[in-house]
mmCIF file of C-alpha atoms in Angstrom:
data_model
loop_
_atom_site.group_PDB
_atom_site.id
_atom_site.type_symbol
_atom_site.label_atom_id
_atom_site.label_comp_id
_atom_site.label_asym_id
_atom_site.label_seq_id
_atom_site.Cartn_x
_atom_site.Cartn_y
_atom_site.Cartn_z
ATOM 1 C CA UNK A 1 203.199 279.611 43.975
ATOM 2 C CA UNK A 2 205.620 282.899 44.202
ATOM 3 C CA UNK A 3 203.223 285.479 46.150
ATOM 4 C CA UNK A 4 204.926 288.966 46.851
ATOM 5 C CA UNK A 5 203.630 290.240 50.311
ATOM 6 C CA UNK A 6 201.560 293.058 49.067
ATOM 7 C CA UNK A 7 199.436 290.364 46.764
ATOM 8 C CA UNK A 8 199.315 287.283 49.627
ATOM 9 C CA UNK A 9 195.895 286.187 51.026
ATOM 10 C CA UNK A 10 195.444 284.507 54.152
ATOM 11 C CA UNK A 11 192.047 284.709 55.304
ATOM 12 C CA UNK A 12 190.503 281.444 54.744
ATOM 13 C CA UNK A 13 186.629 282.087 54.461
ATOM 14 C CA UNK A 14 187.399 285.097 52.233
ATOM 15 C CA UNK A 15 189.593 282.000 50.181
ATOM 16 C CA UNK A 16 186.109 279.503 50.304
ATOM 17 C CA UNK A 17 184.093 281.977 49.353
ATOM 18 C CA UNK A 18 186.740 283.082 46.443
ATOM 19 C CA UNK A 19 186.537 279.028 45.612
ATOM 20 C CA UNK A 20 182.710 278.897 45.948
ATOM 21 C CA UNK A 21 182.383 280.880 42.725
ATOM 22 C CA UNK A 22 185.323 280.117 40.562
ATOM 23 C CA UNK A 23 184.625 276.850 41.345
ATOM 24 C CA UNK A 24 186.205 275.260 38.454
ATOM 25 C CA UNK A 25 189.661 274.002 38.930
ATOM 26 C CA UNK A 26 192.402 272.045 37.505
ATOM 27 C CA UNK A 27 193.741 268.684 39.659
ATOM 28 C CA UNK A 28 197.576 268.388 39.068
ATOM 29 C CA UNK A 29 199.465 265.161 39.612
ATOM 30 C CA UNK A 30 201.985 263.335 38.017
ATOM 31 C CA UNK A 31 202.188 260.166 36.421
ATOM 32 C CA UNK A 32 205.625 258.318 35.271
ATOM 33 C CA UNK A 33 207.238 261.679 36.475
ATOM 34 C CA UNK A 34 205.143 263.403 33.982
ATOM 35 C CA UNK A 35 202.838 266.248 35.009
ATOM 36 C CA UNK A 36 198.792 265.360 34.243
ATOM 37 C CA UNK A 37 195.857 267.931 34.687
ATOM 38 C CA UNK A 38 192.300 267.825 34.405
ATOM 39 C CA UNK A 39 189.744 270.529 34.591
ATOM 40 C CA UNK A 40 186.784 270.046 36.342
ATOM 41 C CA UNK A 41 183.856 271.269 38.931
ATOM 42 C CA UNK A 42 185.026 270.956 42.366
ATOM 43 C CA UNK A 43 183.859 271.781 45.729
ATOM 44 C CA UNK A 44 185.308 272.839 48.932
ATOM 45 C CA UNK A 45 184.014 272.230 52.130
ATOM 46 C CA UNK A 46 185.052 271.902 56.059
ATOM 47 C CA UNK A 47 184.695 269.276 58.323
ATOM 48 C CA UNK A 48 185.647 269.474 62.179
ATOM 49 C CA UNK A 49 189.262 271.682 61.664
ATOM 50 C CA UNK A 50 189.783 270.115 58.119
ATOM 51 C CA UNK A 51 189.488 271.452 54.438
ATOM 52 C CA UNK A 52 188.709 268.884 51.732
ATOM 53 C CA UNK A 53 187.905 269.691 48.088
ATOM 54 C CA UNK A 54 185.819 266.589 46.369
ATOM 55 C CA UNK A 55 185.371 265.823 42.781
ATOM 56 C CA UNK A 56 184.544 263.571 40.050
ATOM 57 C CA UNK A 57 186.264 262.147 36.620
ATOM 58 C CA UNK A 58 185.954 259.957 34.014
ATOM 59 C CA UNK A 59 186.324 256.653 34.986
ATOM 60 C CA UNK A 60 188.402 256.114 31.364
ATOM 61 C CA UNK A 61 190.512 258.855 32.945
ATOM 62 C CA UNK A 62 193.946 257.965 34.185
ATOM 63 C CA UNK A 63 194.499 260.721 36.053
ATOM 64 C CA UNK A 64 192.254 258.811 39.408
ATOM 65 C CA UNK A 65 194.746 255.761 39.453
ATOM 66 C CA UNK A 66 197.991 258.573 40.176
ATOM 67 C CA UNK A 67 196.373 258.901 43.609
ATOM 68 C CA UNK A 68 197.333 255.117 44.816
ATOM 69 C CA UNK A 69 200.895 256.769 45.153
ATOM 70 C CA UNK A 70 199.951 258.635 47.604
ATOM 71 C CA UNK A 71 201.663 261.931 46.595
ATOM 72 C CA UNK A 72 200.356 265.362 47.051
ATOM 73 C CA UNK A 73 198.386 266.407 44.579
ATOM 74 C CA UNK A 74 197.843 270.179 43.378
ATOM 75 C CA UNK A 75 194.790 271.496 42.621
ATOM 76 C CA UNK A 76 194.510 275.209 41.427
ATOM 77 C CA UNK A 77 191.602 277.547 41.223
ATOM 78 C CA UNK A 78 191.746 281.113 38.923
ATOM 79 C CA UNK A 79 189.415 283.953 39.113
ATOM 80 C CA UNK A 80 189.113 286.913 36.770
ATOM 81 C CA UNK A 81 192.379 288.209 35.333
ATOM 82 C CA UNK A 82 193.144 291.393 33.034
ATOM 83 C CA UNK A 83 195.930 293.207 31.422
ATOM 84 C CA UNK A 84 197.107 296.544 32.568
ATOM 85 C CA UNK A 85 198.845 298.948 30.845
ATOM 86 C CA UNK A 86 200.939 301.402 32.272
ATOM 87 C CA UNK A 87 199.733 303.953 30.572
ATOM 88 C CA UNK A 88 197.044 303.941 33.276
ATOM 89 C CA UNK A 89 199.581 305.551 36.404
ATOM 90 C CA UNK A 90 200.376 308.594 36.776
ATOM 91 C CA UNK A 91 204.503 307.784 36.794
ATOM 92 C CA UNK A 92 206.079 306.158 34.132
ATOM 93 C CA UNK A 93 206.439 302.033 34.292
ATOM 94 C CA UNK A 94 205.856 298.830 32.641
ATOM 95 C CA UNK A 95 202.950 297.180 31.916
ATOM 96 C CA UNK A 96 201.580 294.141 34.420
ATOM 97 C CA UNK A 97 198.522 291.504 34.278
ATOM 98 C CA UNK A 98 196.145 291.158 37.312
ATOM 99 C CA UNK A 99 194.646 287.897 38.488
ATOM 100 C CA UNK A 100 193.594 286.428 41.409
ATOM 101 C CA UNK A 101 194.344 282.817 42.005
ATOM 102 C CA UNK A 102 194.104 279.720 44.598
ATOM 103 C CA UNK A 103 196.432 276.723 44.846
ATOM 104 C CA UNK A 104 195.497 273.807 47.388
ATOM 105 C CA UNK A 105 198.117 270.991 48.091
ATOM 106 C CA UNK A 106 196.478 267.993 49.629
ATOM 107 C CA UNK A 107 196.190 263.928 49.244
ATOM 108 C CA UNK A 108 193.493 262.332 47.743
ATOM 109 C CA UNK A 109 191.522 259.370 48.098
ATOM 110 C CA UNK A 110 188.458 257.914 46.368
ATOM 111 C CA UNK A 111 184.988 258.297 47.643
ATOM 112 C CA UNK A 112 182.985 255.211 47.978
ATOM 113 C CA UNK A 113 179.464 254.675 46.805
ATOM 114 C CA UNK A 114 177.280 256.236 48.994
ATOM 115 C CA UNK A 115 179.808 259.286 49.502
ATOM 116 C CA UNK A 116 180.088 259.689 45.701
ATOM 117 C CA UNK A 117 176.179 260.015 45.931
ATOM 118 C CA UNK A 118 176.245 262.416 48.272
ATOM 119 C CA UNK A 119 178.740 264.505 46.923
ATOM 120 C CA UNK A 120 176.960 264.626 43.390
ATOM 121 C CA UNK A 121 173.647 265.520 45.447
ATOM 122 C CA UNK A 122 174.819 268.242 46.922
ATOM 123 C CA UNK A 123 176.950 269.767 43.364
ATOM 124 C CA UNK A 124 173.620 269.422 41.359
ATOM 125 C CA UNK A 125 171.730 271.266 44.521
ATOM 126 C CA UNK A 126 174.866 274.089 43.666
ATOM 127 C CA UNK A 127 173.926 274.695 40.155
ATOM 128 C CA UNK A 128 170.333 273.760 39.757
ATOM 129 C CA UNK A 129 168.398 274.623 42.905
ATOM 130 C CA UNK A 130 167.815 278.136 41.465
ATOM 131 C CA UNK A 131 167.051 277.320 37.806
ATOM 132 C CA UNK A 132 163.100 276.408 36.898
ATOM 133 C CA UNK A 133 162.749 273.304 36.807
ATOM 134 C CA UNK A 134 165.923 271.845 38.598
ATOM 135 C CA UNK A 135 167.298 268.596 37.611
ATOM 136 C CA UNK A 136 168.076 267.211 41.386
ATOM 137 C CA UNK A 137 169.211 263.808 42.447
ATOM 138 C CA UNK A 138 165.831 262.981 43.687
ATOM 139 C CA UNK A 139 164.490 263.210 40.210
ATOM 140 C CA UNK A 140 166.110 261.323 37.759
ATOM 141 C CA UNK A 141 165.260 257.590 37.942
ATOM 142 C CA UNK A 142 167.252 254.636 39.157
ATOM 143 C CA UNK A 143 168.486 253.167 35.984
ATOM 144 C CA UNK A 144 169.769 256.132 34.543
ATOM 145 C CA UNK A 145 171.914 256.924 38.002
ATOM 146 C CA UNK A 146 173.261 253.523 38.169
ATOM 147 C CA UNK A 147 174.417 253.817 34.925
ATOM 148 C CA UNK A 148 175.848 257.010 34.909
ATOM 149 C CA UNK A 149 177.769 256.546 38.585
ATOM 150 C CA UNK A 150 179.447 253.457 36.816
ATOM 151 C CA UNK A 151 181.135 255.952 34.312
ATOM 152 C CA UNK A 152 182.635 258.212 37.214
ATOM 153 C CA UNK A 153 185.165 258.151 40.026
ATOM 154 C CA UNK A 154 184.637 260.300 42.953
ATOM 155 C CA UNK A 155 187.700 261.385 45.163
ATOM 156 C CA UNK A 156 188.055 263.399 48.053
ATOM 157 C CA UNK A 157 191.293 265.584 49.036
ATOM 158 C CA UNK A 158 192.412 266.613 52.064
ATOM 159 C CA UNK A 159 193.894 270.093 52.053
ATOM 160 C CA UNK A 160 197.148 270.305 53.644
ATOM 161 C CA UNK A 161 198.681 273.371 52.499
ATOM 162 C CA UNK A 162 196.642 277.014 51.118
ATOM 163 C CA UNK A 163 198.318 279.299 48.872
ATOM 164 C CA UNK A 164 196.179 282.242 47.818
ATOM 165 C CA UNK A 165 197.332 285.374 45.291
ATOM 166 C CA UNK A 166 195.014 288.423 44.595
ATOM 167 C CA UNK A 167 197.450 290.254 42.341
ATOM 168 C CA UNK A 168 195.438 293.886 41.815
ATOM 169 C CA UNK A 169 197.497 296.576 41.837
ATOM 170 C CA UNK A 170 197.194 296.696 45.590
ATOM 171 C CA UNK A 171 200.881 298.393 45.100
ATOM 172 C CA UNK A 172 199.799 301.811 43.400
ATOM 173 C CA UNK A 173 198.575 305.233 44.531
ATOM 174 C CA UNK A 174 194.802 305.710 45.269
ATOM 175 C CA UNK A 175 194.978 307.839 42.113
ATOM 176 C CA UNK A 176 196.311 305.265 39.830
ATOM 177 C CA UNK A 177 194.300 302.447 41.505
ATOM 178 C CA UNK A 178 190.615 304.003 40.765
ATOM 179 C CA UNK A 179 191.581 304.871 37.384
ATOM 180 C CA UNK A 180 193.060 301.419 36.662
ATOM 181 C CA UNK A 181 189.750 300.526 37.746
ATOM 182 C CA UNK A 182 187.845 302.888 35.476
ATOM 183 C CA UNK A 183 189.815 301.773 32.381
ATOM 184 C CA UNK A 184 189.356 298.522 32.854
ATOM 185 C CA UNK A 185 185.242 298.971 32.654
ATOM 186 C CA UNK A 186 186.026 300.905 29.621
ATOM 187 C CA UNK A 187 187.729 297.598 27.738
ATOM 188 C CA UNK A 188 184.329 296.728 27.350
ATOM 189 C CA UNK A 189 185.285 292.536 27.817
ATOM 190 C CA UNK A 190 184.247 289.849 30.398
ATOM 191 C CA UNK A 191 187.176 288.980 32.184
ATOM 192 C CA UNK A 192 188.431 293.072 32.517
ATOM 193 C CA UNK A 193 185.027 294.145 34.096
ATOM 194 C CA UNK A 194 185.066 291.470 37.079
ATOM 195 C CA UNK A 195 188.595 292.446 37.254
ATOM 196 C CA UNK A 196 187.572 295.977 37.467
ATOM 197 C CA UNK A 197 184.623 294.473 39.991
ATOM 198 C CA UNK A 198 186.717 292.469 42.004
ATOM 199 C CA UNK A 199 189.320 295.799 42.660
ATOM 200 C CA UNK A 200 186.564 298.179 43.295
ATOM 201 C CA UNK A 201 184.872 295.852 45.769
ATOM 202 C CA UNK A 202 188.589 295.029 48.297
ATOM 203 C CA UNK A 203 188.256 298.896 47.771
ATOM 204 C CA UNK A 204 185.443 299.265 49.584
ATOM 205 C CA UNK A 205 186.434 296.995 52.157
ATOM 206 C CA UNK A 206 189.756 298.314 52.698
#
């Protein structure tokens, strides 16, 4: 990924926690020299010195069998992004987009049994633990989880290689920056307020 120096991010829990909520990502590899994708919720954790993001598919998906080559494998996480116009700076320019955006290189491998069970455990703990009545591993009966895992490959990749952008205008004046900010709430869509969010708060940490 091209990442000008002003826009480059290097600071790897600031990069999991990024991943920890935008958590849904698209696994790139290639089959027959053709590029394949799939979207789907991942998770990235450490163990010892090592970064590995783990998954699941459709077992009817093709996309698990490209990892027997043993080529890298890209896997690409995006968090809010927004238009800017340049009618928002004080000087005149062009217009730009903001985004902020995660690629991982790694190799992948697929999880066994009990690892596959483990890593489903702990996604479901991720997105249900705080709901009312939480749909956990520990409740659903036997049948139905046997029958379901069959359905599913788990894999596992190692991370090899981080490449992080937070493109957010990190390049204009003060002036220009808070009102970029400002116009952005006033768009009055999703994406352009966490934009707007996501600027004000590297703001306040600068």
């Amino acid at each position: 990924m091209y990442i000008p120096k002003f826009y480059k991010v290097t600071d790897v829990d600031e990069i999991q926690e990024f991943v920890q909520h935008h958590s849904f990502g698209t696994l790139v590899t290639t089959r027959k020299g053709r590029p394949i994708a799939t979207h789907l919720p991942l998770q990235l954790m450490k163990e010892e010195e090592d970064y590995y993001v783990t998954g699941h598919m459709a077992y009817g998906n093709p996309q698990w069998r490209t990892f027997e080559q043993d080529e890298e494998v890209l896997i690409m996480f995006q968090g809010p992004h927004s238009y800017i116009s340049s009618s928002w700076y004080e000087q005149e320019n062009v217009p730009t987009w903001n985004y902020q955006a995660v690629h991982m290189y790694g190799t992948a491998q697929i999880l066994d049994g009990d690892e596959l069970k483990q890593d489903l455990t702990k996604l479901m703990e991720k997105y249900e633990q705080h709901r009312p009545d939480p749909v956990l591993w520990d409740k659903l009966s036997p049948s139905i989880l046997e029958t379901e895992m069959k359905g599913i490959v788990g894999f596992k990749v190692k991370v090899n290689d981080i490449q992080a952008a937070y493109k957010m205008s990190q390049n204009r004046n003060d002036t220009d920056y808070g009102n970029i900010i400002q116009k952005l709430r006033n768009e009055g869509n999703a994406d352009s307020t966490r934009m707007a969010d996501a600027m004000e708060k590297r703001m306040q940490e600068r």
